[in-house]
Coordinates of C-alpha atoms and ligand atoms in Angstrom, one line a residue:
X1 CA 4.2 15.3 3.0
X2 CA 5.7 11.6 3.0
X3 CA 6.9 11.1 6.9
X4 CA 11.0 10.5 6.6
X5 CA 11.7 6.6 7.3
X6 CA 14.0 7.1 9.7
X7 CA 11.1 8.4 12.4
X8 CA 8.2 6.2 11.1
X9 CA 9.9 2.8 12.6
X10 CA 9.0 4.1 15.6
X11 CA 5.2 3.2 15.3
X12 CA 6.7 0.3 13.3
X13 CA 5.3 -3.3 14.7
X14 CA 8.7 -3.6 16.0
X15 CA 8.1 -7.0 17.8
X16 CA 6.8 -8.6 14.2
X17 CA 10.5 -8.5 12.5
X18 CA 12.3 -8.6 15.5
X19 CA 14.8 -11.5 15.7
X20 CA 14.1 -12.7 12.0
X21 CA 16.6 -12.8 9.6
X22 CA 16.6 -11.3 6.6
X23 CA 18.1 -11.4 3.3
X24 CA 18.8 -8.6 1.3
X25 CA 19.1 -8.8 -2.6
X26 CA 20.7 -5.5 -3.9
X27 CA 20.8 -5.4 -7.9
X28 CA 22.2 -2.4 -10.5
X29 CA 20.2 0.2 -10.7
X30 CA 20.2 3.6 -9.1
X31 CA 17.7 2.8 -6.4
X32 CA 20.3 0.7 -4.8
X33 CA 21.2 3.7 -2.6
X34 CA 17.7 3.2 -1.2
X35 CA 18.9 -0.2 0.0
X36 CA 21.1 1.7 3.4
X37 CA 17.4 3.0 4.5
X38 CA 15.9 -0.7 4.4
X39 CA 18.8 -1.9 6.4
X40 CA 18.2 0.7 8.8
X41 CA 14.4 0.2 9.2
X42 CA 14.8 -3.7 9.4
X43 CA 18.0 -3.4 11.7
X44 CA 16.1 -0.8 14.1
X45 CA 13.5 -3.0 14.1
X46 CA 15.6 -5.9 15.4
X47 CA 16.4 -7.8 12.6
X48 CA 19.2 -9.4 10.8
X49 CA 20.4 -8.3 7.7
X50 CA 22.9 -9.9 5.1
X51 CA 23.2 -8.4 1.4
X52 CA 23.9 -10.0 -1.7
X53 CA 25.0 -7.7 -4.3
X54 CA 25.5 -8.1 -7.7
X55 CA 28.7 -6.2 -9.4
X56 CA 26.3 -3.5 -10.8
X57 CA 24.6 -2.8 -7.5
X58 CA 27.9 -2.1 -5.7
X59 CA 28.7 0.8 -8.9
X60 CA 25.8 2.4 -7.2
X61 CA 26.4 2.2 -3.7
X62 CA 29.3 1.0 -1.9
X63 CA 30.0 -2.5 -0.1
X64 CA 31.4 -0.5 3.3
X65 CA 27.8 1.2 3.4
X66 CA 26.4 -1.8 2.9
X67 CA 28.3 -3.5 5.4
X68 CA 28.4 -0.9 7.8
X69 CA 24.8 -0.4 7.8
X70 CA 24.6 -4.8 8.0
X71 CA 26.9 -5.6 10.7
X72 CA 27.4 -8.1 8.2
X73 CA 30.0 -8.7 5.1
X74 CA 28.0 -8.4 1.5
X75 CA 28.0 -11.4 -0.8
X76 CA 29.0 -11.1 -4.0
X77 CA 30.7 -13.4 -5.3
X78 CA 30.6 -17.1 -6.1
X79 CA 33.7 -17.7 -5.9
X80 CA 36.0 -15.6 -3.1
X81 CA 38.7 -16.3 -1.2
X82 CA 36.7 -14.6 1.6
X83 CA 33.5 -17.1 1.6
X84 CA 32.9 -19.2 4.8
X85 CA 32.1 -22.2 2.2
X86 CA 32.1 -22.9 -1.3
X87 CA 28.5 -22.9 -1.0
X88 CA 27.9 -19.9 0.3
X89 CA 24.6 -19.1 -1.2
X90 CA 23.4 -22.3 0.1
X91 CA 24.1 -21.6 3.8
X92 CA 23.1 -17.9 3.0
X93 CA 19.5 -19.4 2.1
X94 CA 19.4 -21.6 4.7
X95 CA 20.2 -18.7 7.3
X96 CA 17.2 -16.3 5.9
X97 CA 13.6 -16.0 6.8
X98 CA 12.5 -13.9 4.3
X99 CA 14.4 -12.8 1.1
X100 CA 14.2 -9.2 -0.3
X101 CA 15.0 -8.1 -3.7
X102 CA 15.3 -4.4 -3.6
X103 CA 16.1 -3.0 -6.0
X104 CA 15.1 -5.5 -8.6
X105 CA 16.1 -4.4 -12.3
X106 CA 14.9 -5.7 -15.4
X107 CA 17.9 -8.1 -15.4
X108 CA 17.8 -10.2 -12.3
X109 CA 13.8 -10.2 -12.8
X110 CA 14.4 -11.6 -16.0
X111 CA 17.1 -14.0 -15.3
X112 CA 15.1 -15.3 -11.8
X113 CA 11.9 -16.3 -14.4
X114 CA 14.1 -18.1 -16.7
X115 CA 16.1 -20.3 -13.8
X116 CA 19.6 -18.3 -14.3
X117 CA 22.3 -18.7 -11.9
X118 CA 25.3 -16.9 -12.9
X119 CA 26.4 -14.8 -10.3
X120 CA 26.3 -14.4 -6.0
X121 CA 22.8 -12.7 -6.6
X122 CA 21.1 -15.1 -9.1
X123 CA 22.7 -18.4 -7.5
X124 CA 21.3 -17.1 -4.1
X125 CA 17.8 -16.4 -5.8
X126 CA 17.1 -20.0 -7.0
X127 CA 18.3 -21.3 -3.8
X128 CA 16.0 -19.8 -1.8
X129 CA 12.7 -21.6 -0.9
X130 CA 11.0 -19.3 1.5
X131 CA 9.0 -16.1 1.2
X132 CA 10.5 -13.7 -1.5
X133 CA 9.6 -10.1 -1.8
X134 CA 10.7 -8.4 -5.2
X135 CA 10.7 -4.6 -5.6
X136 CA 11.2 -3.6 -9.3
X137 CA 12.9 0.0 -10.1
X138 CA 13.2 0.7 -13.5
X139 CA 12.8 2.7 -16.7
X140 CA 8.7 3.2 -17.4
X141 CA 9.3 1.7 -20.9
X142 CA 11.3 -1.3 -19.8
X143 CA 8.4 -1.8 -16.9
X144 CA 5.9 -2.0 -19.8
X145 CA 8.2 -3.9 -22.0
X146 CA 6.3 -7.2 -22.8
X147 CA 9.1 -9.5 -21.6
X148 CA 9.1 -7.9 -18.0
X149 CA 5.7 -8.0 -17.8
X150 CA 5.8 -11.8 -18.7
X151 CA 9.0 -12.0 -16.3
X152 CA 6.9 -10.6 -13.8
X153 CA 4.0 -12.6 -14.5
X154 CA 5.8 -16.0 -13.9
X155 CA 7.2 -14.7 -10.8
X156 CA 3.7 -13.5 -9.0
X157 CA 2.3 -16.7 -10.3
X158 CA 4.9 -18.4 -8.3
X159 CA 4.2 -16.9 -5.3
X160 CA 6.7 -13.8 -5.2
X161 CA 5.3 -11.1 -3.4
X162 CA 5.7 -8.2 -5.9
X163 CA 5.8 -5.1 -5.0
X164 CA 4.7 -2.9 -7.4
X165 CA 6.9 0.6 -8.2
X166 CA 5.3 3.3 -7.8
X167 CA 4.8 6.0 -10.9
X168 CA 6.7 9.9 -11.0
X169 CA 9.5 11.2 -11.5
X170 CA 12.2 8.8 -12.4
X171 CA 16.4 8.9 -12.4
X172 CA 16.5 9.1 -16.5
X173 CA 14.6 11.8 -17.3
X174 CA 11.1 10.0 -18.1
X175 CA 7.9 10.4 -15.7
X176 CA 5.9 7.0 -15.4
X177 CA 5.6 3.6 -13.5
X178 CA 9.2 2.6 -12.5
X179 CA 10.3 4.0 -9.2
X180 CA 10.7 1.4 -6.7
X181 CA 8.6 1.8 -4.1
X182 CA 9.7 4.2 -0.1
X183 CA 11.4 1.9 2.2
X184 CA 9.2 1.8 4.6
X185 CA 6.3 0.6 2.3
X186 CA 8.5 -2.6 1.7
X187 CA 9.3 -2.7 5.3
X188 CA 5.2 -2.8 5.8
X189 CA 5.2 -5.8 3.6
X190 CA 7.6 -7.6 5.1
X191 CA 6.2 -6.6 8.5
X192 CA 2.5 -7.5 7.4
X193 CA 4.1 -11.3 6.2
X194 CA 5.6 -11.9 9.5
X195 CA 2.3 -10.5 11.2
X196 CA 0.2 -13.2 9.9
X197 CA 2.2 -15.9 10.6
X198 CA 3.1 -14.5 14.3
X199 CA -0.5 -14.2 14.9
X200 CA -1.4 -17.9 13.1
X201 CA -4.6 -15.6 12.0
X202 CA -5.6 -18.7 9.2
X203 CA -8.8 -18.3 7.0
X204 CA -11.4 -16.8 9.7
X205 CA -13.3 -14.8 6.8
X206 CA -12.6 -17.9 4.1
X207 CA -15.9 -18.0 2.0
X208 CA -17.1 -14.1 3.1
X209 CA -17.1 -11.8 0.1
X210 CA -16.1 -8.2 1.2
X211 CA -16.4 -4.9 -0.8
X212 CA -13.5 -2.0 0.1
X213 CA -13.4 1.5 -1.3
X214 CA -10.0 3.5 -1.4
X215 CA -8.9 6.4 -2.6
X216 CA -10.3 10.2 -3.7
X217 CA -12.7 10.9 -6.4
X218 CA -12.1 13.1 -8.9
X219 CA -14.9 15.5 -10.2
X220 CA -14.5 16.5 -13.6
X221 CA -14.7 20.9 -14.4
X222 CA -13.6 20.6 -17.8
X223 CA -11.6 18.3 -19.8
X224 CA -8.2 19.3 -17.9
X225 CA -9.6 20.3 -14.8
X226 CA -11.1 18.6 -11.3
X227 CA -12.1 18.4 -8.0
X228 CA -10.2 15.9 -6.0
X229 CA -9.0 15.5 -2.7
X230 CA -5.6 14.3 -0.7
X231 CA -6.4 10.6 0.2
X232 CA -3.1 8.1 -0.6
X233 CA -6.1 5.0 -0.4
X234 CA -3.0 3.5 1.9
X235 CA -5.6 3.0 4.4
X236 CA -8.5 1.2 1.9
X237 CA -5.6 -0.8 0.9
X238 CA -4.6 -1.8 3.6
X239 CA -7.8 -3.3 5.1
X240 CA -8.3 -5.1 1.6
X241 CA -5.2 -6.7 1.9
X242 CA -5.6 -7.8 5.5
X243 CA -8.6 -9.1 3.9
X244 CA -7.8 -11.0 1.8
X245 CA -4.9 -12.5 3.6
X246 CA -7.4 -14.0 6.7
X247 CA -9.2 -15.9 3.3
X248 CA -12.2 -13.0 2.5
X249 CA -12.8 -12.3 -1.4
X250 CA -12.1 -8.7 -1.9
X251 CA -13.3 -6.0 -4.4
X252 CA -11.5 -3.2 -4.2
X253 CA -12.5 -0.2 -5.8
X254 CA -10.3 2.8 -5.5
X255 CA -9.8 6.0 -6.8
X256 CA -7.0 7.2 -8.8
X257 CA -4.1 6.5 -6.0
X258 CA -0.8 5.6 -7.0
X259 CA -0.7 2.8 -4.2
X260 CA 0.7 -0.9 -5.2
X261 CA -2.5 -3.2 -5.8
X262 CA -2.9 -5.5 -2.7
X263 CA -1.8 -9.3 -4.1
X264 CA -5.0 -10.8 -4.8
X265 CA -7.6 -8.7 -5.1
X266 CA -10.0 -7.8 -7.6
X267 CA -9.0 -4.2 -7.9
X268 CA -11.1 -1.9 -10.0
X269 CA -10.3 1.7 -10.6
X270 CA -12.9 4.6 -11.2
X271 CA -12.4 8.1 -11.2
X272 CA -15.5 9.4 -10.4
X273 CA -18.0 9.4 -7.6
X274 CA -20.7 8.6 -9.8
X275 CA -18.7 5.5 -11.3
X276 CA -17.7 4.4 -7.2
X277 CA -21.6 5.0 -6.7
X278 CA -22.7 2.7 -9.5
X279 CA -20.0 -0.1 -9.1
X280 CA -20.8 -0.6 -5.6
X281 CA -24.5 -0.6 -6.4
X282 CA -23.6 -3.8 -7.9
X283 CA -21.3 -5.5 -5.9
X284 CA -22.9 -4.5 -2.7
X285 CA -25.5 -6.7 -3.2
X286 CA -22.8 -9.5 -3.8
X287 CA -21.0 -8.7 -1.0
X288 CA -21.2 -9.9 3.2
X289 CA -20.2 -6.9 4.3
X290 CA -18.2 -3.5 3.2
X291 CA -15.7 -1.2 4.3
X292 CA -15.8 2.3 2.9
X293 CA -12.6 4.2 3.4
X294 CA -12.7 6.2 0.0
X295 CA -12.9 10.0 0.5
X296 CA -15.3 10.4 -1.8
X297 CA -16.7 14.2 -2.9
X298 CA -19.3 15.7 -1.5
X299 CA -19.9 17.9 -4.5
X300 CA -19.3 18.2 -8.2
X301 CA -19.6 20.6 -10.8
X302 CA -23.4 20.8 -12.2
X303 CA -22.1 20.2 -15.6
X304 CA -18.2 19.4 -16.6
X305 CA -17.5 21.5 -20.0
X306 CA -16.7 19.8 -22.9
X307 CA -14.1 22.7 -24.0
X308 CA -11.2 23.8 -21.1
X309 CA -12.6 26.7 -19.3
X310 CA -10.6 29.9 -20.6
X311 CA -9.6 33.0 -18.9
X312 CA -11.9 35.6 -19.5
X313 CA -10.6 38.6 -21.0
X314 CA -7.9 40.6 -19.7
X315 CA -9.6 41.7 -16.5
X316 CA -9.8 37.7 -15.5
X317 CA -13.2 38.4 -14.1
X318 CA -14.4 35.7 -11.0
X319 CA -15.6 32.7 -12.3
X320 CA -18.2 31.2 -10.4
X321 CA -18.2 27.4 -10.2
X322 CA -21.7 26.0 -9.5
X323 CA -21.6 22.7 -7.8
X324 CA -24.2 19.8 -6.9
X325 CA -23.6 17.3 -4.1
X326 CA -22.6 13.5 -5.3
X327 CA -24.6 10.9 -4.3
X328 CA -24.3 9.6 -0.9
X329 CA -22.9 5.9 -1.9
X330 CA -22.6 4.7 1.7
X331 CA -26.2 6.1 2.9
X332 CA -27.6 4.5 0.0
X333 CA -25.8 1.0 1.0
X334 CA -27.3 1.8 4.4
X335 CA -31.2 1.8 3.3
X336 CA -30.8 -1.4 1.4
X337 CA -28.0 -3.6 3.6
X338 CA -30.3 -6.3 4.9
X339 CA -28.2 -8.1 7.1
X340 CA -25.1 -7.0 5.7
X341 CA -21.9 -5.6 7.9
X342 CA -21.3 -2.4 6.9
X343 CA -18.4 -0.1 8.0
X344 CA -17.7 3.6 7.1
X345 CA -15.0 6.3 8.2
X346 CA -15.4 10.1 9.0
X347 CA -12.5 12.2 9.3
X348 CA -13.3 15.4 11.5
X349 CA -11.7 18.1 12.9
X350 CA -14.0 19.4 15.8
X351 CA -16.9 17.5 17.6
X352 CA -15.4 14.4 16.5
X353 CA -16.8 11.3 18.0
X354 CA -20.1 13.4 18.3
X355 CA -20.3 13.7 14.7
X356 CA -19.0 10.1 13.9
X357 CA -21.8 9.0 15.8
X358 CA -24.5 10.7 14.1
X359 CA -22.6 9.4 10.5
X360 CA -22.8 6.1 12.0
X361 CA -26.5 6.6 12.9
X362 CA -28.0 8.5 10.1
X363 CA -26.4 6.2 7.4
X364 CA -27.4 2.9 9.5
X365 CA -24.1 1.2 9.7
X366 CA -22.6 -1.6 12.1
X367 CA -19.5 0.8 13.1
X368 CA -17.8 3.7 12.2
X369 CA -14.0 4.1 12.1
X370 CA -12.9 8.0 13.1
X371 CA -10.0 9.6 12.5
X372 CA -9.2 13.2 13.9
X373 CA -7.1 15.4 11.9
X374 CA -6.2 16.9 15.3
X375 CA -4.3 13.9 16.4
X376 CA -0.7 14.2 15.0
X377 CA 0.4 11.3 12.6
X378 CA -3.0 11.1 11.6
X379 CA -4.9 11.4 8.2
X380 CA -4.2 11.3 4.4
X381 CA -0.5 12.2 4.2
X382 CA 0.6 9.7 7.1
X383 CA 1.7 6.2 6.9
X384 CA 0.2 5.9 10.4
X385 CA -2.8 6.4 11.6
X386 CA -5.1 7.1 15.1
X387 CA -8.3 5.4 14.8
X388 CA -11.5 5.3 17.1
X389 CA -14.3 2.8 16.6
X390 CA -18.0 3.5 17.4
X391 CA -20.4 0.9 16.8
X392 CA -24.4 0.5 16.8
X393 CA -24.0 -0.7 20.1
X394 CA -22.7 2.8 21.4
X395 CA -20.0 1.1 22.2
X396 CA -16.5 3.3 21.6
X397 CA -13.0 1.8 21.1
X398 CA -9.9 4.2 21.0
X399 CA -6.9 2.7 19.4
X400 CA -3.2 4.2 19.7
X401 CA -1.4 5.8 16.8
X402 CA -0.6 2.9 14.7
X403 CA 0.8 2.3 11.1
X404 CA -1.8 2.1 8.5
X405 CA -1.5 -1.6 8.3
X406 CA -1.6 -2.2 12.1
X407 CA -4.8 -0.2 11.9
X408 CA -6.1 -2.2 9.3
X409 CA -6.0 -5.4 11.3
X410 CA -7.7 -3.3 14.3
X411 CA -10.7 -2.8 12.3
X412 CA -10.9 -6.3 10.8
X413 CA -10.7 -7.5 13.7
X414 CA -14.0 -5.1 14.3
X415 CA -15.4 -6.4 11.0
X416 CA -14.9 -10.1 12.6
X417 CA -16.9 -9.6 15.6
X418 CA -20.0 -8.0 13.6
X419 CA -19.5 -10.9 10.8
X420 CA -18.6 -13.9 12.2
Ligands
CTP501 N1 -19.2 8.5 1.5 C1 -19.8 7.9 0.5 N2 -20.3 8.7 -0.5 C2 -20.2 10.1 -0.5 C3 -19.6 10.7 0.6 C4 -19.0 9.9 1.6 O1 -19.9 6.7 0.4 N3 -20.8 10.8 -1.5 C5 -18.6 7.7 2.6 C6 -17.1 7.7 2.8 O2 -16.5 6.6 2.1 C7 -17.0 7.5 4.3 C8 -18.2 8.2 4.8 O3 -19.1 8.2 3.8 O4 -17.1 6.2 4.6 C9 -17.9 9.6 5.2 O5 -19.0 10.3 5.5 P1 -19.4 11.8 5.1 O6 -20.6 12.1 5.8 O7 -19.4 12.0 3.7 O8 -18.1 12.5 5.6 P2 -17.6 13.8 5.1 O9 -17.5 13.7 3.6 O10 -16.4 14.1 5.9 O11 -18.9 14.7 5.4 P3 -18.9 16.1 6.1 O12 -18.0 16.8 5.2 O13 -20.3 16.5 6.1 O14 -18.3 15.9 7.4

């Protein structure tokens, strides 16, 4: 269950976008309505918002909502009677912190990599010198066309913060990689941009090479079956990112998640627990220190059929799945870590800190990070999260209910003090 928007700014980092100003890019496509519930989180939060529209974008959701939701009159046109100044876009530019394109179709991504300026939206775009954020919603096939994938390419290698859609269910019919990503993920974003320059947190782990896991495993039965679990990776995503942005190199290697890549980071996906076992095997080894945050399986089936198990008979007898536990990736990083940091997470429901602590002890690492499924907001389905830190010191740290990227910079800030 994906927490409504609406009550997640309330463990937002409120203070982060408070104040700052902020520039909202609406284009045409049907994810425009989703534009009213980033106004809210970034007006609740204490920010300013002005929208520039382009004509499609108001087709899909109104200027008075827009405005209403604002506090502030949309811009979309170059030239109307109702502009403060014949350069509006100008002064609009010069008035925003951060600009967010949300939703960005195929049409203004295209026409922003190419240096087009032919309406309120596009002018505003090439005017506009400061941190941009761009959210593309779109049909799967136009995603994967090669010109938006080239568009796209020029823009990251510009320094746009892309935020990658997110795959399912789309507004035409077709399933795939398109939808543009929840509100409050883009909110995060923007959030985690004004957090490191609020906290000036600079290049502490420059030159550190850090290994991340995220994400489930998936145990194969048969060729259309397996064993998986509930973890989003938001949280193994999170610390890479955070990561990487105080200077660390970062391999990530996740589990099938449909999480946006973190900017940056050298992202490899497996499926398996045997695959996460053997790529770590040889990174570890590479690495300063690691953070394991995958849920990985404990167990998987002795043998995965080649043929799909079928339904026996008409009486559908029991079937009996035998299963064999996975290797223990972060144990075996324990035995050989030298004088490597090494950080893993336990999620428990009774005994908690109890059990943590023997984790942290029997697999030899520097600290442990706990999460309780008893504590509300916390675990796989939540964009929040209530950590507690245990380290080989016996030292314990409890940590308020956070969002998953405030959380992140909690236990980097851990990883810092074993590290550094
Ligand atoms: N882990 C791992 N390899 C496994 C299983 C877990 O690397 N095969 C790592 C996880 O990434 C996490 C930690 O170990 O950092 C979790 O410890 P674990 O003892 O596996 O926790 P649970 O799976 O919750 O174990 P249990 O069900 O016994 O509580």
């Amino acid at each position: 269950m994906e927490v409504f928007p609406y009550r997640l700014f309330l463990y937002k980092s409120v203070h982060l976008v408070e104040g700052k100003k902020v520039i909202l890019g609406v284009s045409g496509g049907i994810a425009a309505y989703k534009a009213a519930f980033l106004i809210r989180l970034f007006k609740k939060a204490g920010a300013e918002v002005r929208v520039v529209a382009t004509r499609n974008a108001l087709e899909f959701i109104t200027k008075v909502s827009l405005e209403s939701l604002s506090g502030n009159r949309v811009y979309d046109e170059v030239f109307s009677p109702s502009n403060d100044y014949s350069t509006e876009h100008i002064a609009l530019c010069e008035w925003g912190d951060v600009f967010v394109l949300a939703p960005a179709t195929a049409n203004i991504i295209g026409k922003l990599a190419s240096g087009i300026a032919d309406d309120a939206l596009s002018t505003s775009l090439l005017a506009f010198n400061r941190q941009l954020f761009v959210a593309p919603a779109m049909n799967c096939n136009m995603y994967e066309h090669f010109s938006v994938k080239r568009n796209l390419r020029i823009l990251k290698d510009n320094g746009v913060d892309l935020i990658e859609p997110a795959e399912g269910y789309l507004a035409c019919g077709w399933e795939g990689k398109g939808r543009m990503q929840e509100p409050d993920l883009i909110f995060d974003r923007v959030s985690a941009f004004f957090r490191g320059i609020n906290e000036g947190k600079g290049n502490a782990l420059a030159g550190k090479r850090i290994l991340v896991t995220a994400g489930p495993t998936y145990e194969d039965i048969d060729p259309v079956r397996y064993i998986g679990n509930n973890s989003s990776g938001r949280m193994g995503y999170a610390i890479a990112a955070e990561l990487q942005s105080r200077g660390a190199k970062v391999d990530l290697v996740s589990g099938p998640v449909s999480v946006a890549p973190p900017e940056n980071v050298e992202l490899t996906y497996v499926r398996s627990s045997e695959q996460m076992h053997d790529l770590c095997m040889k990174l570890f080894p590479l690495c300063d220190a690691a953070i394991m945050a995958a849920a990985v399986a404990d167990y998987k089936a002795e043998k995965a059929r080649q043929e799909k198990i079928k339904k026996s008979g008409k009486t559908r007898d029991k079937l009996t799945l035998e299963l064999v536990p996975t290797k223990d990736i972060l144990a075996e990083m324990g035995r050989s870590k030298g004088s490597r940091v090494l950080a893993g997470f336990a999620l428990e429901t009774d005994n908690e800190e109890e059990n943590a602590r023997s984790k942290l002890q029997s697999k030899r690492l520097d600290f442990i990070v706990l999460n309780s499924l008893n504590d509300k907001g916390a675990g796989f389905s939540y964009s929040t999260n209530k950590i507690t830190i245990l380290d080989n010191k016996g030292e314990v740290f409890r940590y308020p209910l956070k969002s998953k990227e405030e959380a992140a910079a909690d236990i980097v800030d851990k990883l810092e003090k074993h590290l550094l």
